[in-house]
């Protein structure tokens, strides 16, 4: 088979979609020496990485090559929105295209289509995003409901949500394939990497998420402020992640709560620094309001972090009984879970052990095998 694979979001500063595509294609490369893979660093009219020649994933193997790419966003938009008659040939005449960034091509004639579904947040909570993002995501998912041969959902929650929203799509064609942690099995980072704040092992709370409304940083800050007031002091709170949208005034809010010296924001960091933080945090706190999967939670668990997470959307599906689940709308619920871990060391130690056991149930190799079987079913 010749498989076209969207790697457009695998470059610098990647988030959930990019990590899924990047981890999946690397594990497919290890698993599959026979099929030919064409990697598209610019894909669709919705997202564009101007640094794609240097940043997007390339696999140095005989059965992998870089496919059609565009030098400017305008050129990419024109091609994908107004494809020439020979567009599929220009893409390398793939048997299958796997779309990973919400965009869905509707004009394919000879190529089968697999579409990765992450979530439908933009439908459920349009107030959490921008109009441009909302429109682009909806168009992609709606077109997939009309055109895709298979839809790969990253959780059972997203699968059920999709089928409820688009009941015309065949239920048996929506397949749940879980992501996994890219840190699983890696040797420990021995010392704190340069560039991180002067943190002590086991001496900080950690949250990893893009700074945007659905990640619920506001309530996390309030719960943290209450914990500090209740106990007189507590560990610093480290918020890792790039700046998202609709988050203006966030630093002002930190100041209003009197937390300028307590909340540390190193921004977007590399994997080595992130792994050290996961390994060494007192606990990982993730009271997100809505997740298609919640990859940072699984990453933290795979490195033995005790986890506090939300009891909403896909998160209970991922955490199981291996973490403390809280109501993300209730500041008291978040505070009480943080207080419990502060005052009950045995519970915290037990959660570390449970986290590792639960994370071992997820594997990128297993994910890649599921996807490869899906490709083979379309070629049959």
XYZ file of C-alpha atoms in Angstrom:
380
model
C 0.000 0.000 0.000
C 0.912 3.623 -0.428
C -0.228 5.584 2.624
C -0.376 9.371 2.739
C 0.019 10.625 6.305
C -0.620 14.126 7.634
C 2.306 15.329 9.767
C 1.439 19.027 9.511
C 1.174 19.566 13.273
C 4.243 17.550 14.318
C 6.588 20.555 14.310
C 7.766 22.967 16.969
C 5.403 23.748 19.868
C 3.099 20.869 19.005
C 0.099 20.058 21.179
C -2.269 17.077 21.331
C -2.929 16.565 17.611
C 0.749 16.908 16.802
C 1.861 14.513 19.515
C -0.667 11.923 18.324
C 0.480 12.096 14.693
C 4.163 12.224 15.624
C 4.097 9.264 18.010
C 1.906 7.209 15.709
C 4.039 7.619 12.591
C 7.261 6.855 14.498
C 5.802 3.625 15.832
C 4.356 2.695 12.444
C 7.871 3.122 11.050
C 9.217 0.623 13.597
C 6.387 -1.791 12.912
C 5.923 -1.639 9.137
C 8.871 -1.981 6.731
C 6.695 -2.985 3.783
C 4.159 -0.278 3.012
C 5.193 3.025 1.482
C 4.481 6.171 3.499
C 4.193 9.695 2.119
C 4.405 12.379 4.797
C 2.572 15.654 4.132
C 4.082 18.568 6.099
C 1.401 20.974 4.873
C -2.087 19.533 4.887
C -5.379 21.327 4.426
C -6.522 24.937 4.322
C -6.880 25.359 8.087
C -3.449 24.938 9.676
C 0.034 25.847 8.443
C 3.477 25.629 10.044
C 5.770 28.112 8.271
C 8.813 26.305 9.675
C 7.719 22.913 8.302
C 10.938 22.165 6.331
C 12.881 22.008 9.615
C 10.283 21.125 12.207
C 7.789 18.547 10.933
C 8.477 14.852 11.315
C 10.540 13.092 8.680
C 11.379 9.389 8.897
C 14.738 8.376 7.446
C 13.783 4.961 6.103
C 13.583 3.586 2.558
C 9.791 3.248 2.634
C 9.230 6.835 3.824
C 9.385 10.045 1.861
C 8.187 13.606 2.170
C 5.176 14.388 0.009
C 3.743 17.509 -1.567
C 4.290 20.647 0.509
C 3.646 24.337 0.066
C 5.933 27.258 0.793
C 3.176 29.601 1.953
C -0.146 29.277 3.737
C -1.847 30.935 0.780
C -0.468 28.306 -1.593
C -1.602 25.495 0.715
C -5.064 26.997 1.073
C -5.412 27.356 -2.688
C -4.353 23.764 -3.406
C -6.503 22.088 -0.759
C -9.542 24.317 -1.394
C -9.265 24.279 -5.207
C -7.488 21.036 -6.065
C -6.387 20.628 -9.682
C -7.630 17.677 -11.661
C -4.352 15.833 -11.047
C -4.328 16.556 -7.290
C -4.226 12.922 -6.180
C -1.309 12.242 -8.513
C 0.463 15.303 -7.092
C -0.022 13.793 -3.619
C 1.759 10.640 -4.783
C -1.318 8.621 -5.787
C -1.831 7.194 -2.283
C -4.173 4.290 -1.656
C -5.064 5.779 1.746
C -4.770 9.226 3.282
C -4.761 9.563 7.066
C -5.863 13.064 8.144
C -4.719 14.202 11.600
C -5.311 17.953 11.974
C -9.136 18.341 11.770
C -9.054 19.169 8.035
C -10.912 16.683 5.829
C -10.430 16.557 2.030
C -13.784 16.105 0.306
C -12.568 15.740 -3.280
C -10.689 12.422 -3.171
C -11.826 10.032 -5.916
C -9.395 7.109 -5.888
C -8.008 7.418 -2.369
C -9.561 5.982 0.790
C -9.719 8.292 3.798
C -9.086 7.746 7.509
C -9.822 10.688 9.780
C -8.555 11.122 13.348
C -11.223 12.480 15.694
C -9.958 14.180 18.834
C -12.999 15.911 20.301
C -16.088 18.013 19.587
C -15.342 20.735 22.107
C -16.071 23.441 19.542
C -19.658 22.183 19.284
C -20.243 21.557 22.970
C -18.602 24.780 24.162
C -18.216 27.299 21.320
C -17.446 30.008 23.855
C -14.066 28.409 24.607
C -12.542 29.043 21.222
C -12.290 31.542 18.390
C -14.703 31.785 15.499
C -12.013 30.801 12.997
C -11.028 27.715 14.987
C -14.636 26.742 15.619
C -15.540 27.036 11.947
C -12.482 25.146 10.710
C -12.903 22.283 13.169
C -16.608 21.914 12.491
C -16.113 21.855 8.729
C -13.507 19.148 9.076
C -15.518 16.860 11.336
C -18.740 17.388 9.389
C -16.993 16.592 6.101
C -15.475 13.507 7.700
C -18.962 12.354 8.672
C -19.815 12.441 4.960
C -16.577 11.276 3.357
C -14.329 9.279 5.679
C -14.049 5.506 5.224
C -13.088 5.168 8.875
C -12.954 7.562 11.791
C -10.336 6.909 14.464
C -11.540 8.256 17.809
C -8.997 8.744 20.590
C -11.511 7.842 23.334
C -14.838 6.124 23.814
C -16.199 9.431 25.027
C -15.334 11.178 21.748
C -16.695 8.218 19.782
C -20.070 8.370 21.545
C -20.186 12.161 21.227
C -19.510 11.952 17.487
C -22.181 9.319 16.871
C -24.705 11.307 18.893
C -23.908 14.446 16.888
C -23.707 12.762 13.465
C -26.075 9.771 13.692
C -25.988 9.254 9.930
C -22.438 7.914 10.090
C -22.110 4.096 10.386
C -21.372 3.187 13.981
C -19.090 0.289 13.012
C -16.840 2.678 11.080
C -15.887 4.680 14.194
C -13.002 2.890 15.916
C -11.556 3.852 19.288
C -7.760 3.807 19.298
C -6.150 5.148 22.455
C -2.966 7.226 22.403
C -0.208 6.451 24.891
C 2.560 8.254 26.743
C 5.672 9.158 24.791
C 7.600 8.965 28.075
C 6.705 5.360 28.901
C 9.804 3.245 29.443
C 12.258 6.111 29.151
C 15.145 6.238 31.624
C 14.799 8.854 34.322
C 16.211 12.324 33.748
C 18.935 12.367 36.423
C 19.085 16.060 37.250
C 17.027 19.210 36.808
C 17.611 20.542 33.280
C 18.908 24.050 32.752
C 16.227 26.656 32.252
C 13.767 25.312 34.816
C 13.073 27.231 38.027
C 15.063 26.097 41.130
C 12.567 23.411 42.115
C 13.144 20.652 44.643
C 12.342 17.000 44.008
C 8.843 16.314 45.309
C 8.452 19.984 46.153
C 5.997 21.423 43.614
C 2.517 21.004 42.209
C 2.381 20.583 38.411
C -0.114 21.353 35.666
C 0.642 20.909 31.949
C -1.828 22.510 29.553
C -2.185 25.231 26.987
C -3.356 28.406 28.716
C -6.952 28.547 27.509
C -10.356 28.622 29.234
C -11.280 24.938 29.028
C -8.146 23.942 30.927
C -9.717 25.614 33.987
C -6.639 27.397 35.318
C -8.830 29.993 37.027
C -10.421 27.476 39.416
C -7.085 25.735 39.906
C -5.588 29.051 41.025
C -8.455 29.629 43.455
C -8.135 26.126 44.931
C -4.380 26.590 45.251
C -4.815 29.987 46.926
C -7.234 28.425 49.393
C -4.781 25.601 50.147
C -2.027 28.116 50.812
C -4.315 30.141 53.103
C -5.551 27.015 54.914
C -2.065 25.662 55.639
C -0.134 28.915 55.782
C 2.154 27.754 52.990
C 2.409 25.106 50.311
C 4.634 24.051 47.430
C 4.908 26.299 44.373
C 2.505 25.663 41.495
C 4.194 25.140 38.118
C 2.029 25.842 35.071
C 3.676 24.472 31.914
C 2.260 25.303 28.513
C 2.031 27.708 25.642
C -0.300 30.677 25.656
C -3.624 29.819 24.029
C -6.628 31.978 23.310
C -9.128 33.947 25.437
C -6.688 34.059 28.341
C -6.038 37.803 28.565
C -5.520 39.047 32.106
C -4.260 35.733 33.464
C -1.165 37.177 35.132
C -3.330 39.933 36.588
C -5.545 37.276 38.153
C -2.480 35.611 39.698
C -1.556 38.960 41.234
C -5.087 39.550 42.526
C -4.883 36.234 44.397
C -1.523 37.199 45.865
C 0.286 34.338 44.148
C 3.008 36.154 42.188
C 5.753 34.400 44.169
C 4.025 31.014 44.172
C 2.976 30.400 40.559
C 5.795 29.621 38.133
C 5.174 29.694 34.368
C 8.143 28.376 32.366
C 6.065 28.373 29.154
C 6.464 25.707 26.479
C 9.427 23.474 27.373
C 11.261 20.581 25.734
C 10.597 16.926 26.498
C 13.600 16.472 28.784
C 12.505 19.306 31.050
C 8.906 18.135 30.959
C 9.879 14.591 31.882
C 11.882 15.850 34.871
C 8.848 17.824 36.068
C 6.511 14.834 35.708
C 9.004 12.581 37.537
C 9.568 14.925 40.434
C 6.317 16.767 41.114
C 4.543 16.360 44.442
C 1.361 15.770 42.428
C -0.066 16.493 38.996
C -3.294 18.523 39.046
C -5.437 18.630 35.907
C -8.979 19.980 36.521
C -9.743 20.440 32.816
C -13.364 21.087 31.900
C -13.379 18.974 28.744
C -10.954 16.563 27.051
C -11.066 14.284 24.054
C -8.416 12.202 25.800
C -6.198 14.164 28.215
C -2.696 13.121 27.160
C -0.816 15.047 29.907
C -2.651 13.002 32.540
C -1.435 9.736 31.035
C 2.072 11.141 30.583
C 2.190 12.109 34.248
C 0.892 8.701 35.313
C 3.455 6.905 33.154
C 6.205 8.629 35.164
C 4.674 7.843 38.538
C 3.043 11.152 39.369
C 0.030 11.002 41.714
C -2.841 12.541 39.763
C -5.793 14.781 40.555
C -8.038 14.999 37.512
C -11.557 15.941 36.474
C -14.506 13.572 36.630
C -15.802 14.834 33.255
C -15.638 13.921 29.550
C -12.958 11.319 28.713
C -10.800 11.750 31.811
C -12.396 9.071 34.052
C -11.952 6.679 31.119
C -8.209 7.332 31.148
C -7.547 7.657 34.881
C -9.791 4.826 36.037
C -9.338 4.291 39.770
C -5.670 5.309 39.666
C -6.180 8.970 40.592
C -8.384 11.367 42.522
C -11.312 12.555 40.393
C -12.809 15.946 41.216
C -15.649 18.151 40.013
C -13.791 20.753 37.904
C -16.565 23.313 38.447
C -16.222 23.079 42.229
C -13.197 24.874 43.700
C -13.825 23.100 47.013
C -13.527 19.709 45.309
C -10.140 20.603 43.804
C -8.947 22.093 47.093
C -9.991 19.043 49.130
C -8.104 16.662 46.827
C -4.966 18.807 47.067
C -5.363 18.969 50.850
C -5.763 15.202 51.083
C -2.478 14.581 49.273
C -0.773 17.199 51.415
C -1.918 15.581 54.673
C -1.952 11.875 53.741
C 1.420 10.678 52.447
C 0.271 7.033 52.284
C -2.508 7.941 49.843
C -0.033 9.877 47.716
C 2.387 6.933 47.607
C -0.427 4.515 46.739
C -1.545 6.765 43.897
C 1.997 6.817 42.472
C 1.968 3.026 42.285
C -1.540 2.903 40.831
C -0.610 5.509 38.229
C 2.240 3.409 36.871
C 0.075 0.289 36.701
C -2.718 2.117 34.899
C -0.384 3.821 32.411
C 1.108 0.448 31.461
C -2.263 -0.484 29.968
C -1.639 2.038 27.153
C 1.013 1.396 24.501
C 2.003 3.211 21.307
C 3.045 -0.113 19.786
C -0.459 -1.457 20.357
C -1.932 1.751 18.933
C 0.211 1.464 15.793
C -0.813 -2.183 15.322
C -4.487 -1.214 15.512
C -3.996 1.517 12.925
C -2.041 -0.778 10.603
C -4.861 -3.337 10.743
C -7.251 -0.566 9.787
C -5.105 0.360 6.787
C -4.970 -3.291 5.740
C -8.750 -3.652 6.022
C -9.187 -0.830 3.494
C -6.758 -2.460 1.078
C -8.466 -5.836 1.274
